[in-house]
Amino acid sequence: MENKHKKFIRRSLYLANKGMGEVFPNPMVGCVIVKENEIIGEGYHKKFGGAHAEINAINNVINKNDIEGASVYISLEPCTHFGKTPPCTDKLIEYKPKEVIISNTDPNPLVNGKGIKKLRNNKINVISGVLEKEGKILNKRFFINQEKKRPYIILKWAETSDGFIAKEDGSSKWISCKASRTLVHKWRSEETGILIGVNTANKDNSRLNVRLWEGRDPIRVILDPYNKLEEKTNILNDPSISLIYNNMLNKTQGQKHFIKISPFKLENICYDLYKRGIYSLLVEGGGFTLNKIIEKNLWDEARIFKSQLKFSKGIKAPNIKKNTYEKIGEDKLFKITRNA
Ligand code: AOF
Ligand code: ZN
């Protein structure tokens, strides 16, 4: 049987997950308060700007005196700063639990160990690192944002069975099957931004929105160092927002934002995106862009469809190590997560 700490931290992670899609860009956090092996209160961070998990859990306890001597399980170290809400650490100390068990320390520089230290200074026993890996996976975007000050980056492409992502003329439509394409639209709805290079934007006239699924459209990001994006493209003509990163032009025309980045470096673009609130990015090609990001080590996940088609020649897919796969319609889907 799983030990007691793991059991209740797992429950806190389960509760945290209920905040998915609502708390962003905050982390998902859950909290369980246990006395004599019974849960006496639990809660999670429900909405961005709203009460933190610990406060909701405390409010859920019927007799607040019971918290004295209890064990508090939290998926993330309690905060110590006055943000949109007062510090959870101070609130916990008021109620005198005997111990606090944590999955992850909070990478936010405003907290980062200060919560644990303050609890210990107030004679509360702290155990941290329980199911740490699971906690990090749950809040993978938040951890990358806080630690690297850039969006969480997911590469996506479809390749033929013989390893090509496009024909020689650069055309790449319909390599993957319908089911895979539908899944990609779901993924688009899950991230804040979507990025492609200018050649793909011109060649495919991509719209990069969510059509085969229900959900929010991501903000479109185009890498166009020399302003080669063609006037007729959907990116420049439909009413949605586009951020067009380039080497020389800073201007806004309606929803189209031309952003000058000089020197035109991926690291600088990533930092600018982070500052603008683009906390995650789905990168949909083309080959040049994908390879550049891989070369610069700026990716966190890759999702690769391998279809049954054969091209024999064309543009080679990026070369990264794949192992297990799942079947999506007629395709194989390989998912590679780094540092997991
Ligand atoms: C906690 N419990 O449930 C969450 C925490 O703007 P605020 O006041 O909501 O603070 C957001 C920051 O607080 C966030 O970046 C992260 O460091 C921490 N999130 N902390 O004790 C919670 N969601
Ligand atoms: Zn808090």
Short mmCIF file of C-alpha atoms and ligand atoms in Angstrom, two decimals:
data_model
loop_
_atom_site.label_atom_id
_atom_site.label_comp_id
_atom_site.label_asym_id
_atom_site.label_seq_id
_atom_site.Cartn_x
_atom_site.Cartn_y
_atom_site.Cartn_z
CA MET A 1 0.00 0.00 0.00
CA GLU A 2 1.14 3.53 -0.78
CA ASN A 3 2.45 5.34 2.29
CA LYS A 4 0.23 7.91 4.02
CA HIS A 5 2.07 10.99 2.78
CA LYS A 6 1.96 9.88 -0.84
CA LYS A 7 -1.73 9.03 -0.54
CA PHE A 8 -2.75 12.49 0.68
CA ILE A 9 -0.36 14.35 -1.65
CA ARG A 10 -1.90 12.36 -4.52
CA ARG A 11 -5.29 13.61 -3.37
CA SER A 12 -3.96 17.19 -3.32
CA LEU A 13 -2.68 16.76 -6.90
CA TYR A 14 -6.05 15.37 -7.96
CA LEU A 15 -7.79 18.41 -6.45
CA ALA A 16 -5.24 20.79 -7.98
CA ASN A 17 -6.01 19.40 -11.42
CA LYS A 18 -9.61 20.62 -11.10
CA GLY A 19 -8.28 24.16 -11.60
CA MET A 20 -7.04 23.28 -15.10
CA GLY A 21 -7.81 26.03 -17.61
CA GLU A 22 -9.11 28.40 -14.89
CA VAL A 23 -6.06 29.45 -12.88
CA PHE A 24 -3.56 30.03 -15.66
CA PRO A 25 -0.90 31.53 -15.53
CA ASN A 26 -0.93 30.62 -11.83
CA PRO A 27 -0.08 27.05 -10.89
CA MET A 28 -2.78 24.48 -10.12
CA VAL A 29 -2.66 23.82 -6.37
CA GLY A 30 -4.59 21.47 -4.08
CA CYS A 31 -4.64 21.15 -0.29
CA VAL A 32 -5.87 18.44 2.10
CA ILE A 33 -6.07 18.77 5.89
CA VAL A 34 -5.84 15.49 7.81
CA LYS A 35 -6.42 14.71 11.50
CA GLU A 36 -6.07 11.17 12.87
CA ASN A 37 -6.01 9.76 9.38
CA GLU A 38 -9.29 11.43 8.37
CA ILE A 39 -9.65 14.28 5.89
CA ILE A 40 -11.24 17.16 7.81
CA GLY A 41 -11.04 19.72 5.00
CA GLU A 42 -9.82 20.11 1.45
CA GLY A 43 -9.74 22.67 -1.33
CA TYR A 44 -7.99 23.88 -4.45
CA HIS A 45 -7.11 27.07 -6.28
CA LYS A 46 -10.24 27.53 -8.41
CA LYS A 47 -9.77 30.73 -10.32
CA PHE A 48 -6.99 33.13 -11.27
CA GLY A 49 -7.01 35.98 -8.75
CA GLY A 50 -9.17 33.96 -6.36
CA ALA A 51 -8.44 32.31 -3.00
CA HIS A 52 -5.47 29.96 -2.82
CA ALA A 53 -5.87 26.24 -2.17
CA GLU A 54 -4.91 26.41 1.52
CA ILE A 55 -7.54 29.07 2.29
CA ASN A 56 -10.26 27.05 0.56
CA ALA A 57 -9.19 23.95 2.52
CA ILE A 58 -9.21 25.83 5.86
CA ASN A 59 -12.65 27.27 5.06
CA ASN A 60 -13.83 23.73 4.35
CA VAL A 61 -13.00 22.52 7.90
CA ILE A 62 -16.14 22.56 10.03
CA ASN A 63 -14.51 23.03 13.42
CA LYS A 64 -11.46 25.24 12.87
CA ASN A 65 -9.97 24.22 16.26
CA ASP A 66 -9.38 20.76 14.77
CA ILE A 67 -6.62 22.19 12.57
CA GLU A 68 -4.38 22.49 15.62
CA GLY A 69 -2.10 19.42 15.55
CA ALA A 70 -3.33 18.34 12.10
CA SER A 71 -1.25 17.47 9.01
CA VAL A 72 -1.62 19.78 6.02
CA TYR A 73 -0.84 18.34 2.58
CA ILE A 74 -0.24 20.85 -0.22
CA SER A 75 0.86 20.21 -3.79
CA LEU A 76 2.93 23.44 -3.74
CA GLU A 77 4.84 25.28 -1.04
CA PRO A 78 2.53 27.88 0.57
CA CYS A 79 3.12 31.47 -0.51
CA THR A 80 4.68 34.16 1.67
CA HIS A 81 3.93 37.24 -0.40
CA PHE A 82 1.02 39.65 -0.60
CA GLY A 83 -0.17 39.09 -4.16
CA LYS A 84 -3.81 39.19 -5.12
CA THR A 85 -4.41 37.47 -1.79
CA PRO A 86 -2.54 37.57 1.58
CA PRO A 87 0.19 34.96 2.33
CA CYS A 88 -1.06 31.42 2.94
CA THR A 89 1.93 30.61 5.17
CA ASP A 90 0.81 33.17 7.78
CA LYS A 91 -2.73 31.82 7.70
CA LEU A 92 -1.50 28.26 8.27
CA ILE A 93 0.73 29.32 11.17
CA GLU A 94 -2.30 30.93 12.88
CA TYR A 95 -4.05 27.55 12.99
CA LYS A 96 -1.04 25.63 14.42
CA PRO A 97 -0.93 22.40 12.41
CA LYS A 98 1.82 20.00 13.57
CA GLU A 99 3.20 19.39 10.08
CA VAL A 100 2.99 20.51 6.47
CA ILE A 101 3.75 18.04 3.70
CA ILE A 102 4.53 19.48 0.27
CA SER A 103 5.08 18.12 -3.21
CA ASN A 104 6.98 20.98 -4.92
CA THR A 105 8.75 24.07 -3.68
CA ASP A 106 7.39 27.18 -5.39
CA PRO A 107 9.84 28.34 -8.13
CA ASN A 108 8.35 31.86 -8.01
CA PRO A 109 11.24 34.06 -6.77
CA LEU A 110 8.76 35.78 -4.42
CA VAL A 111 8.34 32.49 -2.54
CA ASN A 112 11.06 29.92 -3.45
CA GLY A 113 11.77 28.33 -0.07
CA LYS A 114 10.59 31.23 2.09
CA GLY A 115 7.30 29.45 2.89
CA ILE A 116 9.08 26.31 4.13
CA LYS A 117 11.54 28.37 6.17
CA LYS A 118 8.84 30.43 7.84
CA LEU A 119 6.82 27.33 8.78
CA ARG A 120 9.92 25.73 10.31
CA ASN A 121 10.77 28.93 12.20
CA ASN A 122 7.32 28.63 13.70
CA LYS A 123 7.98 25.07 14.89
CA ILE A 124 5.90 23.38 12.23
CA ASN A 125 7.54 20.24 10.84
CA VAL A 126 7.89 20.38 7.03
CA ILE A 127 8.43 17.50 4.63
CA SER A 128 8.85 18.44 0.96
CA GLY A 129 9.43 16.56 -2.29
CA VAL A 130 6.61 13.99 -1.94
CA LEU A 131 5.53 12.93 -5.49
CA GLU A 132 7.71 15.77 -6.72
CA LYS A 133 7.86 14.47 -10.29
CA GLU A 134 4.06 14.19 -10.58
CA GLY A 135 3.71 17.74 -9.24
CA LYS A 136 6.18 19.07 -11.77
CA ILE A 137 4.38 17.39 -14.64
CA LEU A 138 1.04 18.85 -13.53
CA ASN A 139 2.45 22.39 -13.49
CA LYS A 140 5.00 21.95 -16.28
CA ARG A 141 4.15 25.27 -17.94
CA PHE A 142 4.37 27.22 -14.65
CA PHE A 143 7.77 25.69 -13.79
CA ILE A 144 9.32 26.55 -17.17
CA ASN A 145 7.84 30.10 -17.03
CA GLN A 146 9.24 30.76 -13.57
CA GLU A 147 12.60 29.07 -14.01
CA LYS A 148 13.43 30.03 -17.61
CA LYS A 149 11.35 33.18 -18.17
CA ARG A 150 10.07 31.87 -21.47
CA PRO A 151 6.96 30.07 -22.74
CA TYR A 152 6.65 26.28 -22.34
CA ILE A 153 7.43 25.10 -25.88
CA ILE A 154 5.76 22.14 -27.59
CA LEU A 155 6.99 21.12 -31.04
CA LYS A 156 4.51 19.42 -33.30
CA TRP A 157 4.92 17.97 -36.74
CA ALA A 158 3.66 15.19 -38.98
CA GLU A 159 6.10 13.07 -40.95
CA THR A 160 5.72 10.36 -43.56
CA SER A 161 6.75 6.78 -42.83
CA ASP A 162 10.03 7.53 -44.64
CA GLY A 163 10.70 10.65 -42.54
CA PHE A 164 9.66 13.68 -44.62
CA ILE A 165 7.61 16.63 -43.36
CA ALA A 166 6.99 18.18 -46.79
CA LYS A 167 7.43 17.60 -50.49
CA GLU A 168 10.34 19.23 -52.33
CA ASP A 169 8.22 22.32 -53.09
CA GLY A 170 7.53 22.73 -49.34
CA SER A 171 3.89 21.67 -49.47
CA SER A 172 2.96 19.64 -46.43
CA LYS A 173 -0.81 19.40 -46.24
CA TRP A 174 -2.51 16.14 -45.32
CA ILE A 175 0.37 14.00 -44.13
CA SER A 176 -1.52 13.09 -40.96
CA CYS A 177 -5.02 11.59 -40.77
CA LYS A 178 -8.27 13.35 -39.81
CA ALA A 179 -8.19 12.09 -36.22
CA SER A 180 -4.67 13.48 -35.75
CA ARG A 181 -5.68 16.84 -37.20
CA THR A 182 -8.63 17.01 -34.81
CA LEU A 183 -6.30 16.31 -31.90
CA VAL A 184 -4.03 19.14 -33.04
CA HIS A 185 -6.97 21.55 -32.86
CA LYS A 186 -7.60 20.42 -29.27
CA TRP A 187 -3.92 21.07 -28.52
CA ARG A 188 -4.18 24.53 -30.09
CA SER A 189 -7.00 25.36 -27.68
CA GLU A 190 -4.81 24.36 -24.72
CA GLU A 191 -1.88 26.75 -25.31
CA THR A 192 -1.62 30.55 -25.25
CA GLY A 193 0.34 30.91 -28.47
CA ILE A 194 1.04 29.11 -31.73
CA LEU A 195 4.19 29.74 -33.76
CA ILE A 196 5.27 29.12 -37.36
CA GLY A 197 7.99 30.41 -39.66
CA VAL A 198 7.22 32.82 -42.51
CA ASN A 199 7.76 30.26 -45.28
CA THR A 200 5.11 27.97 -43.84
CA ALA A 201 2.74 30.93 -43.39
CA ASN A 202 3.15 31.88 -47.06
CA LYS A 203 3.11 28.36 -48.46
CA ASP A 204 0.21 26.86 -46.45
CA ASN A 205 -1.67 30.14 -45.90
CA SER A 206 -2.32 28.78 -42.39
CA ARG A 207 -5.04 30.19 -40.16
CA LEU A 208 -3.73 28.50 -37.01
CA ASN A 209 -7.07 28.72 -35.22
CA VAL A 210 -9.32 26.15 -33.53
CA ARG A 211 -11.89 24.81 -35.97
CA LEU A 212 -12.13 21.04 -35.47
CA TRP A 213 -12.50 21.41 -31.68
CA GLU A 214 -14.28 23.77 -29.34
CA GLY A 215 -12.11 26.22 -27.48
CA ARG A 216 -10.09 29.40 -27.45
CA ASP A 217 -7.86 30.33 -30.42
CA PRO A 218 -4.18 30.69 -29.51
CA ILE A 219 -2.38 33.94 -30.33
CA ARG A 220 -0.50 33.58 -33.60
CA VAL A 221 3.21 34.20 -33.70
CA ILE A 222 5.16 34.41 -36.96
CA LEU A 223 8.94 34.46 -37.30
CA ASP A 224 9.56 36.76 -40.25
CA PRO A 225 13.06 38.32 -39.92
CA TYR A 226 13.05 40.06 -43.33
CA ASN A 227 9.34 40.96 -43.61
CA LYS A 228 8.55 38.40 -46.27
CA LEU A 229 5.03 37.65 -45.08
CA GLU A 230 2.80 38.04 -48.13
CA GLU A 231 0.01 40.66 -48.11
CA LYS A 232 -2.61 38.11 -49.15
CA THR A 233 -2.07 35.69 -46.23
CA ASN A 234 -4.80 34.88 -43.72
CA ILE A 235 -2.40 35.88 -40.96
CA LEU A 236 -2.46 39.48 -42.23
CA ASN A 237 -6.07 39.61 -43.39
CA ASP A 238 -8.37 37.93 -40.91
CA PRO A 239 -9.44 39.80 -37.75
CA SER A 240 -7.43 37.67 -35.24
CA ILE A 241 -4.34 38.81 -33.37
CA SER A 242 -0.91 38.11 -34.90
CA LEU A 243 2.51 38.93 -33.50
CA ILE A 244 4.99 39.20 -36.37
CA TYR A 245 8.57 39.13 -35.12
CA ASN A 246 11.04 40.75 -37.47
CA ASN A 247 14.35 42.55 -37.71
CA MET A 248 13.31 46.09 -38.61
CA LEU A 249 9.70 47.07 -38.03
CA ASN A 250 7.85 48.13 -34.89
CA LYS A 251 4.24 49.01 -35.66
CA THR A 252 0.66 48.00 -34.97
CA GLN A 253 -2.05 47.83 -37.61
CA GLY A 254 -5.33 46.82 -35.98
CA GLN A 255 -4.72 43.37 -34.53
CA LYS A 256 -1.41 42.86 -36.36
CA HIS A 257 1.60 43.66 -34.23
CA PHE A 258 4.96 43.91 -35.97
CA ILE A 259 7.63 43.54 -33.31
CA LYS A 260 11.24 44.43 -33.97
CA ILE A 261 13.77 42.15 -32.30
CA SER A 262 17.37 43.04 -32.91
CA PRO A 263 19.50 40.99 -32.85
CA PHE A 264 16.89 38.56 -34.19
CA LYS A 265 17.56 35.72 -31.74
CA LEU A 266 15.16 33.04 -30.63
CA GLU A 267 16.10 33.59 -26.97
CA ASN A 268 15.14 37.28 -27.26
CA ILE A 269 11.87 36.44 -28.96
CA CYS A 270 11.03 33.89 -26.25
CA TYR A 271 11.66 36.44 -23.51
CA ASP A 272 9.53 39.03 -25.31
CA LEU A 273 6.70 36.49 -25.67
CA TYR A 274 6.91 35.66 -21.96
CA LYS A 275 6.69 39.35 -21.06
CA ARG A 276 3.61 39.69 -23.25
CA GLY A 277 1.88 36.84 -21.39
CA ILE A 278 2.43 34.06 -23.91
CA TYR A 279 3.14 31.31 -21.38
CA SER A 280 3.04 28.35 -23.74
CA LEU A 281 3.62 27.86 -27.45
CA LEU A 282 2.70 25.15 -29.90
CA VAL A 283 5.24 25.23 -32.74
CA GLU A 284 3.80 23.90 -35.98
CA GLY A 285 6.74 24.26 -38.35
CA GLY A 286 8.22 24.41 -40.79
CA GLY A 287 11.36 22.35 -40.80
CA PHE A 288 13.72 25.32 -40.59
CA THR A 289 11.95 26.77 -37.55
CA LEU A 290 11.67 23.41 -35.77
CA ASN A 291 15.36 22.65 -36.36
CA LYS A 292 16.43 26.08 -35.12
CA ILE A 293 14.50 25.60 -31.87
CA ILE A 294 15.95 22.11 -31.40
CA GLU A 295 19.45 23.39 -32.14
CA LYS A 296 19.03 26.16 -29.53
CA ASN A 297 17.68 23.68 -26.97
CA LEU A 298 14.55 25.76 -26.51
CA TRP A 299 11.90 23.06 -26.44
CA ASP A 300 10.15 21.09 -23.70
CA GLU A 301 7.98 18.59 -25.54
CA ALA A 302 7.63 17.15 -29.04
CA ARG A 303 4.51 15.52 -30.43
CA ILE A 304 5.19 13.75 -33.70
CA PHE A 305 2.70 12.03 -35.97
CA LYS A 306 4.05 9.35 -38.26
CA SER A 307 1.71 8.52 -41.10
CA GLN A 308 1.63 5.57 -43.45
CA LEU A 309 2.32 7.78 -46.49
CA LYS A 310 5.62 7.67 -48.35
CA PHE A 311 7.21 10.66 -50.15
CA SER A 312 10.62 9.14 -51.11
CA LYS A 313 12.07 12.65 -51.32
CA GLY A 314 11.37 16.10 -49.92
CA ILE A 315 12.16 18.03 -46.75
CA LYS A 316 13.55 15.82 -44.01
CA ALA A 317 11.88 15.76 -40.59
CA PRO A 318 13.95 16.93 -37.62
CA ASN A 319 15.87 14.09 -36.10
CA ILE A 320 15.00 13.44 -32.47
CA LYS A 321 14.91 10.17 -30.63
CA LYS A 322 11.49 8.55 -30.44
CA ASN A 323 10.39 5.48 -28.51
CA THR A 324 6.90 4.42 -27.50
CA TYR A 325 3.85 5.57 -29.43
CA GLU A 326 0.07 5.49 -29.32
CA LYS A 327 -2.24 4.98 -32.31
CA ILE A 328 -4.32 7.95 -33.47
CA GLY A 329 -6.50 6.84 -36.39
CA GLU A 330 -4.07 5.50 -38.99
CA ASP A 331 -1.10 7.40 -37.53
CA LYS A 332 1.40 6.73 -34.79
CA LEU A 333 1.83 9.51 -32.22
CA PHE A 334 5.18 9.81 -30.47
CA LYS A 335 5.33 12.09 -27.42
CA ILE A 336 8.71 13.13 -26.11
CA THR A 337 8.95 15.14 -22.90
CA ARG A 338 12.27 16.51 -21.78
CA ASN A 339 13.47 16.47 -18.19
CA ALA A 340 10.49 14.41 -17.10
C1 AOF B 1 -0.28 29.07 -2.78
N1 AOF B 1 -1.46 28.44 -2.99
O1 AOF B 1 -3.17 27.87 -4.29
C2 AOF B 1 -1.40 29.07 -5.28
C3 AOF B 1 -0.13 29.66 -5.07
O2 AOF B 1 -1.43 36.58 -7.52
P1 AOF B 1 -1.65 35.61 -6.42
O3 AOF B 1 -1.78 36.26 -5.07
O4 AOF B 1 -2.79 34.64 -6.68
O5 AOF B 1 -0.30 34.73 -6.28
C4 AOF B 1 0.11 33.92 -7.34
C5 AOF B 1 1.37 33.22 -6.97
O6 AOF B 1 1.19 32.47 -5.76
C6 AOF B 1 1.83 32.21 -8.01
O7 AOF B 1 2.72 32.77 -8.94
C7 AOF B 1 2.51 31.15 -7.15
O8 AOF B 1 3.83 31.53 -6.81
C8 AOF B 1 1.66 31.16 -5.90
N2 AOF B 1 0.52 30.25 -6.08
N3 AOF B 1 0.40 29.61 -3.82
O9 AOF B 1 0.18 29.14 -1.64
C9 AOF B 1 -2.06 28.43 -4.18
N4 AOF B 1 -2.00 29.09 -6.50
ZN ZN B 2 -0.97 31.28 -1.19
#
